[in-house]
Amino acid sequence: MAKLWFSCCVIVLIQVFEFAVSKPEFTTTPPLPILPLPTSSQLKWQRRELIMFLHFGVNTFTDSEWGTGHENPSIFNPTGLDAHQWADVAAKAGFSLMIMTAKHHDGFCLWPSKYTDHSVISSPWKNGNGDVVQELVDAAKARGIDVGLYLSPWDRHDKRYGRERLYNEYYMAQLQELLTRYGSVQEIWFDGAKGSNAPNMSYYFGDWFSMVKELQGSINVFSDAGPDVRWVGDEQGSAGTTCWSTINRTSLSIGNGSIVGYLNTGDPKGTDWLPAECDVSIRTGWFWHKSEEPKKLSKLLEIYYNSVGRNCVLLLNVPPNSTGLISDTDILRLGEFRKAIDTIFSTNLAEGSIIKASSRRGGKTGGFGPENVLDDDHLWTYWAPKDETKEDQWIEIRGKEEGLRFNVVRIQEAIGLGQRIKQHEIYADGNLVANGTTIGYKRLYRLEGVVHARHVRIRIKESRGLPLISSLGLHFDPFWHPKGT
Ligand code: FUL
């Protein structure tokens, strides 16, 4: 009996011991977010980096930028229109979304709207049976590209313009057509532009935005003031060197020239997540003109660094010509542009290096170590220092024997938990090579020359809460020749 009692005790002890040993270990939790945060649609938008804009309409046939509204629809006849060519060009250049001017300021509609005859219906193209929006949607779908639409609020043709309620009803009726007939629409573009002598009337933005959200759950609404994506404040494709995705929407209004500086930089104290989109044309004009050529590759790259490299998305306009095709010169230039971006960024010269940091949240097993900045996840795995923020915070890439040779530095923040970094410096072997303010989703620096160093240190000098770095890259840009080199 005593023997049995002893065996039972031993078994119980073993079980208790086993439980104690195999007790599940809990890992360190992520830090609290710093509000405001992006919505999932805004995050998806940010990761696109490149969006294609297509300005197309009666202006394509009249060699003008702002149509008068008196154009005869008979001039619209793009006999060789092939939206599959557009989508092909977009896919090859790496655009995941195409936004087309369904109606520009001239009021001519590229789809057969029920509410006006100033549209493709009255044109000779496909004997009035064509629908450019449908063609775009079908071609984009076939290439796995998303679609966005631009519907100009300012309408120089329609007689209802200036009669406030009537025009707002007309505009909303067209919005309903566009957002119910063509499947999923991922972005809608509300342009604040309006001629100085246009009739004075209010647009019912509150009604428009509510209806858009009702009809398309995952859409991003662009305007000077959002609500999902803001204008960057210029048409050169250049964000501020400081560029917050946060801003105060209450300080914004649509079509107000005095806020362009604020739009360009955003606001670290902003209570709204409203990232900036940089719209610029590959040519001088937005519409196709026979006399114009695409910008040089070096200019396009400069635009890329000043937009995508400053926490924004680049909306690059590539206008179809009067045949209805994207011109060969533009296709060639886009091909060069894509190739250059791939050449620069497909190799991370920091790969294989040892990464050190001032501290790490949760210690060695916490899951927030600096090695996270070299994986493929640029959002949800990141380096986080430990909670006490008093000491100097840095992360360092230590190259192998042969050292690191680069002229571009890429830094990305884990923006899913808010935009945080306010000031930072980059050192190569102890020498300052670049410094700046915001980082956001992606910050790119082209350096003054090629740097050859054993270590590269990013020092975070100021941030809202803990800085969280999701990715670091050292790259070589063979196309970059700074002045004087
Ligand atoms: C401006 C318009 O007036 C231009 O024609 C173009 O559409 C550009 C994207 O926005 O405000």
mmCIF file of C-alpha atoms and ligand atoms in Angstrom, residues 53 55 59 65-66 101 104-105 150 154 189 191-194 231 235 279-280 286-287 315, ligand 1:
data_model
loop_
_atom_site.group_PDB
_atom_site.id
_atom_site.type_symbol
_atom_site.label_atom_id
_atom_site.label_comp_id
_atom_site.label_asym_id
_atom_site.label_seq_id
_atom_site.Cartn_x
_atom_site.Cartn_y
_atom_site.Cartn_z
ATOM 1 C CA PHE A 53 -3.285 58.271 -64.956
ATOM 2 C CA HIS A 55 -6.133 61.768 -69.658
ATOM 3 C CA ASN A 59 -8.917 67.523 -75.892
ATOM 4 C CA GLU A 65 -5.688 71.061 -72.208
ATOM 5 C CA TRP A 66 -8.912 72.635 -71.010
ATOM 6 C CA THR A 101 -10.722 60.782 -67.005
ATOM 7 C CA HIS A 104 -12.860 66.213 -67.902
ATOM 8 C CA HIS A 105 -13.729 69.913 -67.544
ATOM 9 C CA TYR A 150 -11.826 60.803 -62.584
ATOM 10 C CA TRP A 154 -16.206 71.559 -63.102
ATOM 11 C CA TRP A 189 -10.532 61.426 -58.281
ATOM 12 C CA ASP A 191 -10.285 67.481 -59.070
ATOM 13 C CA GLY A 192 -10.526 70.855 -57.340
ATOM 14 C CA ALA A 193 -9.605 72.787 -60.528
ATOM 15 C CA LYS A 194 -12.054 75.391 -61.796
ATOM 16 C CA TRP A 231 -3.335 66.067 -53.201
ATOM 17 C CA GLU A 235 1.706 68.947 -60.287
ATOM 18 C CA ASP A 279 0.234 63.625 -59.876
ATOM 19 C CA VAL A 280 2.433 64.537 -62.804
ATOM 20 C CA TRP A 286 -2.026 66.105 -69.353
ATOM 21 C CA PHE A 287 -3.590 65.339 -72.728
ATOM 22 C CA LEU A 315 0.315 59.024 -60.120
HETATM 23 C C1 FUL B 1 -5.885 69.736 -62.922
HETATM 24 C C2 FUL B 1 -6.724 69.859 -64.188
HETATM 25 O O1 FUL B 1 -7.136 71.174 -64.446
HETATM 26 C C3 FUL B 1 -5.829 69.330 -65.264
HETATM 27 O O2 FUL B 1 -6.416 69.449 -66.529
HETATM 28 C C4 FUL B 1 -5.529 67.860 -64.957
HETATM 29 O O3 FUL B 1 -6.699 67.096 -65.046
HETATM 30 C C5 FUL B 1 -4.902 67.744 -63.586
HETATM 31 C C6 FUL B 1 -4.682 66.325 -63.144
HETATM 32 O O4 FUL B 1 -5.689 68.366 -62.637
HETATM 33 O O5 FUL B 1 -6.340 70.342 -61.853
#
